[in-house]
CSV table of C-alpha atoms in Angstrom, one decimal:
chain,number,residue,atom,x,y,z
A,1,MET,CA,21.7,9.7,18.1
A,2,MET,CA,24.8,9.7,15.3
A,3,THR,CA,25.0,13.7,14.8
A,4,GLU,CA,27.0,13.4,11.6
A,5,ASN,CA,26.8,10.7,8.5
A,6,HIS,CA,26.5,10.4,4.4
A,7,VAL,CA,22.5,9.4,4.3
A,8,MET,CA,20.4,11.7,1.3
A,9,ASN,CA,18.1,14.1,2.9
A,10,THR,CA,15.1,12.8,1.2
A,11,TYR,CA,13.1,12.4,4.1
A,12,LYS,CA,11.5,14.3,7.1
A,13,ARG,CA,12.9,11.6,10.2
A,14,TYR,CA,12.0,11.8,13.4
A,15,ALA,CA,14.6,13.2,15.6
A,16,LEU,CA,14.1,9.2,16.7
A,17,GLU,CA,16.7,6.2,16.1
A,18,LEU,CA,15.3,2.6,16.7
A,19,VAL,CA,17.3,-0.5,17.1
A,20,SER,CA,14.8,-2.8,17.8
A,21,GLY,CA,11.2,-4.7,17.7
A,22,LYS,CA,9.0,-7.0,18.2
A,23,GLY,CA,5.5,-8.0,17.6
A,24,THR,CA,3.6,-4.5,18.2
A,25,LYS,CA,6.8,-3.0,19.8
A,26,VAL,CA,9.4,-1.2,19.4
A,27,TYR,CA,12.7,0.2,21.3
A,28,ASP,CA,15.4,2.7,21.2
A,29,LYS,CA,18.6,3.2,21.4
A,30,ASN,CA,17.5,4.0,25.0
A,31,GLY,CA,15.6,1.2,25.8
A,32,LYS,CA,13.0,3.4,25.3
A,33,GLU,CA,8.8,1.5,24.5
A,34,TYR,CA,6.9,2.3,21.5
A,35,ILE,CA,3.5,0.5,20.1
A,36,ASP,CA,3.9,0.9,16.6
A,37,PHE,CA,0.8,1.4,13.9
A,38,VAL,CA,2.9,2.9,11.2
A,39,SER,CA,4.2,-0.8,11.0
A,40,GLY,CA,6.9,0.5,8.9
A,41,VAL,CA,3.9,2.7,6.2
A,42,ALA,CA,1.7,-0.6,6.2
A,43,VAL,CA,4.6,-3.3,5.7
A,44,ASN,CA,5.6,-4.9,8.7
A,45,CYS,CA,2.1,-6.6,9.2
A,46,LEU,CA,2.8,-9.2,11.3
A,47,GLY,CA,4.4,-7.3,13.1
A,48,HIS,CA,8.1,-6.9,13.8
A,49,CYS,CA,10.2,-10.0,13.7
A,50,PRO,CA,7.7,-12.7,13.9
A,51,PRO,CA,8.9,-16.2,13.9
A,52,ALA,CA,7.8,-17.8,11.8
A,53,ILE,CA,9.3,-15.3,9.2
A,54,VAL,CA,13.1,-15.5,11.4
A,55,ASN,CA,12.9,-18.5,11.2
A,56,THR,CA,12.4,-18.5,7.3
A,57,ILE,CA,15.3,-16.6,6.8
A,58,ASN,CA,16.8,-18.2,8.4
A,59,GLU,CA,16.4,-21.7,6.8
A,60,GLN,CA,16.9,-19.8,3.4
A,61,THR,CA,19.7,-18.3,3.6
A,62,LYS,CA,21.2,-21.6,4.1
A,63,LYS,CA,19.7,-23.4,0.9
A,64,LEU,CA,19.4,-20.3,-1.9
A,65,ILE,CA,19.8,-16.7,-1.2
A,66,HIS,CA,19.8,-15.3,-5.2
A,67,VAL,CA,19.9,-16.6,-8.8
A,68,SER,CA,19.0,-14.8,-12.2
A,69,ASN,CA,16.1,-15.2,-14.0
A,70,ASN,CA,17.4,-17.0,-16.2
A,71,TYR,CA,16.2,-20.6,-14.3
A,72,TRP,CA,14.0,-21.1,-12.1
A,73,ASN,CA,13.3,-21.2,-8.7
A,74,GLU,CA,11.3,-23.0,-6.3
A,75,TYR,CA,9.5,-20.0,-4.1
A,76,ASN,CA,8.6,-17.9,-7.2
A,77,ILE,CA,6.0,-20.3,-9.0
A,78,LYS,CA,5.1,-21.3,-5.4
A,79,LEU,CA,4.7,-17.3,-4.5
A,80,SER,CA,2.6,-17.1,-8.6
A,81,ASN,CA,0.8,-20.1,-7.1
A,82,ILE,CA,-0.3,-19.2,-4.2
A,83,LEU,CA,-0.6,-15.6,-4.8
A,84,CYS,CA,-3.6,-16.2,-8.2
A,85,GLU,CA,-5.5,-19.1,-5.8
A,86,TYR,CA,-6.4,-16.1,-3.9
A,87,CYS,CA,-7.7,-13.4,-7.3
A,88,ASP,CA,-8.9,-14.3,-10.2
A,89,HIS,CA,-5.9,-13.8,-11.7
A,90,THR,CA,-3.5,-15.9,-14.0
A,91,GLU,CA,0.1,-14.7,-14.4
A,92,VAL,CA,2.6,-12.4,-11.6
A,93,PHE,CA,5.7,-10.5,-12.0
A,94,PHE,CA,7.5,-10.3,-9.1
A,95,THR,CA,9.9,-6.9,-8.2
A,96,ASN,CA,11.4,-5.7,-5.5
A,97,SER,CA,9.1,-2.9,-4.5
A,98,GLY,CA,5.8,-0.8,-5.1
A,99,THR,CA,6.6,1.7,-7.2
A,100,GLU,CA,8.8,-1.1,-9.3
A,101,ALA,CA,5.2,-3.3,-9.7
A,102,ILE,CA,3.0,0.0,-10.5
A,103,GLU,CA,5.8,1.3,-13.3
A,104,GLY,CA,4.8,-2.8,-14.5
A,105,ALA,CA,1.5,-2.3,-14.8
A,106,LEU,CA,1.9,1.3,-16.5
A,107,LYS,CA,4.2,-0.3,-19.3
A,108,CYS,CA,1.1,-3.4,-20.0
A,109,ALA,CA,-1.4,-0.4,-21.0
A,110,LYS,CA,0.9,1.4,-22.4
A,111,LYS,CA,1.3,-2.3,-24.6
A,112,PHE,CA,-1.9,-2.8,-24.8
A,113,GLY,CA,-2.8,0.2,-25.8
A,114,THR,CA,-0.7,0.3,-29.0
A,115,ILE,CA,-1.9,-3.9,-29.9
A,116,ASN,CA,-5.6,-2.8,-29.1
A,117,GLY,CA,-5.3,0.8,-30.9
A,118,ASP,CA,-4.3,2.8,-33.4
A,119,GLY,CA,-1.3,4.3,-32.9
A,120,ASN,CA,-3.1,6.7,-30.5
A,121,LYS,CA,-4.5,4.7,-27.5
A,122,ASN,CA,-2.3,5.8,-24.6
A,123,LYS,CA,-4.3,8.1,-22.3
A,124,ILE,CA,-3.8,6.8,-18.7
A,125,ILE,CA,-6.3,8.6,-16.3
A,126,TYR,CA,-5.9,8.9,-12.7
A,127,MET,CA,-6.7,10.4,-9.5
A,128,ASN,CA,-5.9,13.9,-7.9
A,129,ASN,CA,-4.3,12.8,-4.0
A,130,SER,CA,-2.8,10.3,-5.6
A,131,PHE,CA,-0.2,8.3,-4.0
A,132,HIS,CA,2.1,5.2,-5.5
A,133,GLY,CA,5.4,6.0,-6.4
A,134,ARG,CA,8.2,8.4,-7.1
A,135,THR,CA,10.0,7.3,-9.7
A,136,LEU,CA,9.1,8.9,-13.1
A,137,GLY,CA,6.7,6.2,-14.6
A,138,SER,CA,4.9,6.3,-11.1
A,139,LEU,CA,5.0,10.0,-10.5
A,140,SER,CA,3.5,10.6,-13.8
A,141,VAL,CA,0.1,8.7,-12.4
A,142,THR,CA,0.6,10.4,-8.5
A,143,GLY,CA,-2.2,13.2,-8.2
A,144,GLN,CA,-0.4,15.3,-5.8
A,145,SER,CA,1.3,18.6,-7.6
A,146,LYS,CA,4.3,18.8,-4.5
A,147,TYR,CA,6.0,15.6,-5.7
A,148,GLN,CA,6.0,16.5,-9.8
A,149,GLN,CA,6.6,19.7,-9.7
A,150,ASP,CA,10.2,19.3,-10.0
A,151,TYR,CA,10.6,16.8,-13.0
A,152,LEU,CA,8.5,17.7,-15.3
A,153,PRO,CA,7.4,17.2,-19.1
A,154,LEU,CA,6.6,13.2,-17.0
A,155,ILE,CA,5.2,10.9,-19.3
A,156,PRO,CA,3.2,12.4,-21.8
A,157,ASN,CA,-0.5,12.0,-22.2
A,158,THR,CA,-2.0,11.5,-18.8
A,159,VAL,CA,-5.0,12.9,-17.1
A,160,SER,CA,-6.1,13.2,-13.6
A,161,ILE,CA,-9.8,13.7,-12.3
A,162,ASP,CA,-11.4,13.9,-8.0
A,163,PHE,CA,-11.6,10.8,-6.5
A,164,ASN,CA,-14.6,9.4,-6.8
A,165,ASN,CA,-16.3,11.8,-8.9
A,166,ILE,CA,-18.2,10.3,-11.6
A,167,GLU,CA,-19.0,12.7,-13.8
A,168,GLN,CA,-15.6,13.9,-14.5
A,169,LEU,CA,-14.1,9.7,-15.4
A,170,LYS,CA,-17.4,9.3,-17.5
A,171,GLU,CA,-16.4,13.1,-18.9
A,172,ALA,CA,-12.3,11.8,-19.0
A,173,PHE,CA,-12.7,8.7,-21.5
A,174,ASP,CA,-12.9,7.8,-25.3
A,175,ASP,CA,-10.6,5.3,-27.4
A,176,THR,CA,-7.9,6.7,-26.7
A,177,VAL,CA,-7.5,5.7,-23.2
A,178,CYS,CA,-4.9,2.9,-22.4
A,179,GLY,CA,-5.9,1.9,-18.3
A,180,ILE,CA,-7.1,3.7,-15.9
A,181,ILE,CA,-4.8,3.5,-12.0
A,182,LEU,CA,-6.3,4.1,-8.6
A,183,GLU,CA,-6.3,2.9,-4.8
A,184,PRO,CA,-9.3,1.4,-3.1
A,185,VAL,CA,-8.1,3.2,-0.4
A,186,GLN,CA,-5.9,6.5,-0.3
A,187,GLY,CA,-3.4,6.3,1.8
A,188,GLU,CA,-1.3,9.7,1.9
A,189,GLY,CA,-3.7,11.0,-0.2
A,190,GLY,CA,-5.8,11.1,3.5
A,191,ILE,CA,-7.7,7.7,3.9
A,192,ASN,CA,-10.7,8.9,1.6
A,193,VAL,CA,-12.0,5.2,0.2
A,194,ALA,CA,-14.0,4.8,-3.3
A,195,THR,CA,-17.4,4.0,-3.8
A,196,LYS,CA,-18.1,1.1,-4.8
A,197,GLU,CA,-20.5,3.2,-7.4
A,198,PHE,CA,-17.8,4.8,-8.9
A,199,LEU,CA,-14.7,1.6,-8.9
A,200,GLN,CA,-17.7,-0.4,-11.0
A,201,THR,CA,-18.5,2.4,-13.3
A,202,ALA,CA,-14.2,2.1,-13.4
A,203,ARG,CA,-14.9,-1.6,-14.7
A,204,ASP,CA,-17.9,-0.8,-16.8
A,205,LEU,CA,-15.6,2.1,-19.4
A,206,CYS,CA,-13.3,0.4,-19.2
A,207,ASP,CA,-14.5,-2.6,-21.0
A,208,LYS,CA,-17.2,-0.7,-22.7
A,209,TYR,CA,-13.4,1.5,-24.4
A,210,ASN,CA,-11.6,-1.7,-24.2
A,211,ALA,CA,-9.6,-0.1,-21.5
A,212,LEU,CA,-7.4,-1.5,-18.5
A,213,LEU,CA,-8.2,-1.2,-15.1
A,214,ILE,CA,-4.7,-1.0,-12.6
A,215,PHE,CA,-5.6,-0.9,-9.0
A,216,ASP,CA,-2.7,-0.4,-6.5
A,217,GLU,CA,-3.4,-2.0,-3.6
A,218,VAL,CA,0.3,-1.1,-2.5
A,219,GLN,CA,-0.6,-0.2,1.1
A,220,CYS,CA,-4.6,-1.1,1.4
A,221,GLY,CA,-4.2,-5.2,0.0
A,222,LEU,CA,-2.8,-8.7,1.4
A,223,GLY,CA,-5.5,-8.1,4.4
A,224,ARG,CA,-5.5,-4.8,5.7
A,225,LEU,CA,-9.4,-4.6,4.4
A,226,GLY,CA,-10.0,-7.7,5.8
A,227,THR,CA,-9.9,-9.1,2.2
A,228,MET,CA,-6.8,-10.9,0.8
A,229,PHE,CA,-6.8,-8.6,-1.9
A,230,ALA,CA,-7.9,-4.8,-1.5
A,231,TYR,CA,-10.8,-5.2,-4.4
A,232,LYS,CA,-12.8,-8.4,-2.9
A,233,SER,CA,-13.7,-6.1,-0.4
A,234,PHE,CA,-15.7,-3.7,-3.2
A,235,GLY,CA,-16.5,-6.6,-5.5
A,236,VAL,CA,-14.7,-5.3,-8.3
A,237,ILE,CA,-12.2,-6.7,-10.6
A,238,PRO,CA,-8.9,-4.4,-11.8
A,239,ASP,CA,-7.4,-6.2,-14.3
A,240,ILE,CA,-4.1,-5.3,-12.5
A,241,ILE,CA,-3.2,-5.9,-9.5
A,242,CYS,CA,0.0,-3.7,-8.0
A,243,ILE,CA,1.1,-6.1,-4.5
A,244,ALA,CA,3.7,-4.9,-2.5
A,245,LYS,CA,4.6,-3.8,1.4
A,246,ALA,CA,2.9,-6.5,3.4
A,247,LEU,CA,4.1,-9.4,1.0
A,248,GLY,CA,7.8,-9.1,2.8
A,249,GLY,CA,7.1,-8.2,6.4
A,250,GLY,CA,9.8,-6.1,5.9
A,251,PHE,CA,11.9,-8.2,3.3
A,252,PRO,CA,11.7,-6.5,-0.1
A,253,ILE,CA,9.5,-8.0,-2.6
A,254,GLY,CA,6.3,-6.4,-4.8
A,255,ALA,CA,4.0,-7.5,-7.7
A,256,PHE,CA,2.3,-7.1,-10.4
A,257,LEU,CA,-0.6,-10.0,-11.2
A,258,THR,CA,-2.7,-9.5,-14.6
A,259,ASN,CA,-5.8,-11.8,-15.7
A,260,THR,CA,-6.3,-13.1,-19.8
A,261,LYS,CA,-7.1,-9.4,-20.6
A,262,SER,CA,-3.7,-7.3,-18.7
A,263,SER,CA,-1.4,-10.4,-19.8
A,264,VAL,CA,0.3,-8.8,-23.3
A,265,LEU,CA,4.1,-8.4,-21.9
A,266,THR,CA,6.6,-11.5,-23.7
A,267,TYR,CA,10.2,-12.1,-23.6
A,268,GLY,CA,12.1,-8.6,-23.2
A,269,ASP,CA,9.1,-6.6,-22.5
A,270,HIS,CA,9.8,-6.7,-19.0
A,271,GLY,CA,12.8,-7.4,-16.0
A,272,SER,CA,14.2,-7.5,-12.7
A,273,THR,CA,17.6,-8.7,-11.2
A,274,TYR,CA,16.4,-8.9,-7.9
A,275,GLY,CA,12.5,-9.8,-8.7
A,276,GLY,CA,11.7,-13.0,-7.6
A,277,ASN,CA,14.4,-14.4,-6.2
A,278,PRO,CA,14.0,-17.5,-3.5
A,279,LEU,CA,14.5,-15.9,-0.2
A,280,ALA,CA,12.3,-13.0,-0.9
A,281,CYS,CA,9.6,-15.7,-2.6
A,282,ALA,CA,10.1,-18.2,0.8
A,283,VAL,CA,9.4,-15.0,2.2
A,284,GLY,CA,6.2,-14.6,0.5
A,285,CYS,CA,5.2,-17.7,0.7
A,286,THR,CA,5.1,-18.0,5.0
A,287,ILE,CA,3.5,-14.2,5.0
A,288,LEU,CA,0.6,-15.3,3.2
A,289,LYS,CA,0.1,-18.5,5.2
A,290,GLU,CA,0.6,-17.4,8.1
A,291,LEU,CA,-2.3,-14.3,7.0
A,292,SER,CA,-4.5,-16.8,5.7
A,293,GLY,CA,-4.7,-18.6,9.3
A,294,GLY,CA,-6.8,-16.5,10.8
A,295,ILE,CA,-5.2,-13.7,11.4
A,296,ILE,CA,-7.7,-11.6,7.8
A,297,ASP,CA,-10.4,-12.6,9.5
A,298,ALA,CA,-10.3,-10.9,13.0
A,299,ILE,CA,-9.2,-8.4,11.1
A,300,PRO,CA,-13.5,-6.6,10.7
A,301,GLN,CA,-14.1,-7.3,14.7
A,302,LYS,CA,-10.6,-5.6,15.6
A,303,SER,CA,-11.3,-2.0,12.3
A,304,ASP,CA,-15.2,-2.5,14.6
A,305,TYR,CA,-13.2,-1.6,17.8
A,306,ILE,CA,-10.4,0.4,17.1
A,307,VAL,CA,-13.0,2.6,15.1
A,308,ASN,CA,-15.7,2.8,18.0
A,309,LYS,CA,-13.0,3.8,20.3
A,310,LEU,CA,-12.3,6.7,17.7
A,311,THR,CA,-16.1,8.1,17.5
A,312,ALA,CA,-15.5,8.1,21.5
A,313,LEU,CA,-13.3,10.3,21.0
A,314,LYS,CA,-14.7,12.1,18.3
A,315,GLU,CA,-17.4,13.1,20.6
A,316,LYS,CA,-15.8,13.9,24.2
A,317,TYR,CA,-12.8,16.1,21.5
A,318,PRO,CA,-14.0,18.4,19.0
A,319,ILE,CA,-10.4,19.4,17.5
A,320,ILE,CA,-11.7,15.6,15.5
A,321,GLU,CA,-13.1,15.9,12.7
A,322,GLN,CA,-13.8,13.2,11.3
A,323,ILE,CA,-12.4,8.7,11.6
A,324,LYS,CA,-12.2,7.6,8.4
A,325,GLY,CA,-10.8,4.2,5.7
A,326,MET,CA,-12.1,1.1,6.7
A,327,GLY,CA,-10.3,-2.5,7.9
A,328,LEU,CA,-6.9,-1.3,9.9
A,329,LEU,CA,-6.2,1.4,7.2
A,330,LEU,CA,-7.4,3.9,9.3
A,331,GLY,CA,-7.2,7.9,9.5
A,332,ILE,CA,-8.4,10.6,12.2
A,333,LYS,CA,-9.4,14.0,10.5
A,334,LEU,CA,-8.4,17.4,12.7
A,335,SER,CA,-9.2,20.6,12.5
A,336,ILE,CA,-5.8,21.1,13.9
A,337,PRO,CA,-2.1,20.0,12.1
A,338,THR,CA,-0.7,16.7,13.4
A,339,ASP,CA,2.7,17.8,13.6
A,340,VAL,CA,1.8,18.4,17.7
A,341,VAL,CA,-0.5,15.2,17.9
A,342,ILE,CA,2.2,13.0,16.7
A,343,GLY,CA,4.5,14.8,18.1
A,344,SER,CA,3.4,14.1,21.2
A,345,CYS,CA,2.0,10.7,20.8
A,346,ILE,CA,5.5,9.8,20.1
A,347,GLU,CA,6.8,11.4,22.9
A,348,LYS,CA,4.5,9.7,24.8
A,349,GLY,CA,5.1,5.9,23.4
A,350,LEU,CA,3.2,5.7,20.5
A,351,LEU,CA,4.4,5.5,16.2
A,352,VAL,CA,2.2,7.0,14.5
A,353,ILE,CA,2.3,9.1,11.3
A,354,PRO,CA,0.5,11.8,9.0
A,355,ALA,CA,-1.7,11.3,5.4
A,356,ALA,CA,-2.6,14.5,3.6
A,357,GLY,CA,-5.4,17.1,4.6
A,358,ASN,CA,-4.7,17.0,8.6
A,359,VAL,CA,-5.1,13.6,9.1
A,360,ILE,CA,-3.4,11.4,11.5
A,361,ARG,CA,-2.7,7.6,10.1
A,362,LEU,CA,-3.2,4.2,12.1
A,363,LEU,CA,-1.3,1.3,10.3
A,364,PRO,CA,-0.9,-1.1,13.3
A,365,PRO,CA,0.1,-4.9,12.6
A,366,LEU,CA,-2.7,-7.1,11.2
A,367,ASN,CA,-2.0,-9.1,14.2
A,368,VAL,CA,-2.3,-6.2,16.4
A,369,SER,CA,-3.7,-7.4,20.3
A,370,THR,CA,-7.3,-5.8,21.9
A,371,GLU,CA,-4.5,-4.9,24.5
A,372,ASP,CA,-2.2,-2.9,22.8
A,373,ILE,CA,-4.6,-1.6,21.0
A,374,ASP,CA,-6.0,-0.1,24.1
A,375,ALA,CA,-2.5,1.3,25.2
A,376,ALA,CA,-2.2,2.9,21.6
A,377,ILE,CA,-5.6,4.9,21.8
A,378,LYS,CA,-5.0,6.0,25.6
A,379,ILE,CA,-1.9,7.9,24.4
A,380,LEU,CA,-3.8,9.5,21.3
A,381,GLU,CA,-6.5,9.8,23.3
A,382,GLU,CA,-3.3,11.9,26.1
A,383,ALA,CA,-1.9,13.5,22.8
A,384,ILE,CA,-5.4,15.3,22.3
A,385,LYS,CA,-6.1,16.2,25.2
A,386,ASP,CA,-2.5,17.9,25.3
A,387,ASN,CA,-3.3,19.9,21.8
A,388,LYS,CA,-7.2,20.3,21.9
């Protein structure tokens, strides 16, 4: 690995320089192979360098890479139409990342409050242990003080509650609330799954107090839970959906989707220079085509297969306290810090990452094979055995 570089030191990187990838595997500069159960943190939904995406990028770069949003482009329209076919929403705004999608959703909530309130309908409710991004707006609704503490004061009139705590949810709501934002499954916060009752209560309260329900599906959406949109796994419809990560399969793109209630942005309210560019949207169209071709339908079976294997490990090794998550967004809660186990996994050829609360996060590509699952679980068991 290079001994000197000028990259800003904002990540605690592992001593690993990756140079290529194919499918579920990545390779370092020495040629060592790793099974990748990080997938760029739920980004590489089809694995590394899938032929369909490589071909789309190659072909589209020969035709049109970028044009201003002052003009229409073919794939901007096409991708918005495809997305809306899979959900209960009617409009799409394209961004370059998840945090930008969150920022747009928060602006919708704020403007909704301005339109429907008397000047004080501007409170946003968010969850403790949540993670929505590091720009100032998304940071203001990220329920982890370690990310917020050096940037205070943040956006005013935000209030945090405990995830899945219905009593706190009810207490936080009143006529001053313009929106509530949450992840149906908290990723970075520890792989915490929302209860159907909690989500339905949030929906009912938003209807009662005329507020917007925002689902951050940046990590858990686009197939990872076994449905194209995560909310369909719970049967509760939000007013705004935020997506990114898997939408580009490694190419930067995000979006927020609104329904008739939340579509409040008009000319001049919001913008993005690169958002919705033809190259990114062409990739997004290919991703959705690939996912809808049977990959998502197979996820429940793959999830059960992995969970059964992890449960068997839990019965053998007391340091495993709990198997968490759903679909292919899974976590292993340990009784010890995860660093040593993750380090051992890397040494043995498996990439996994931590989540809060001593949880090892498993995010395989959505088209992961049974053979790669078996190989990954074998390495994981060896790493746990070394540190039990």
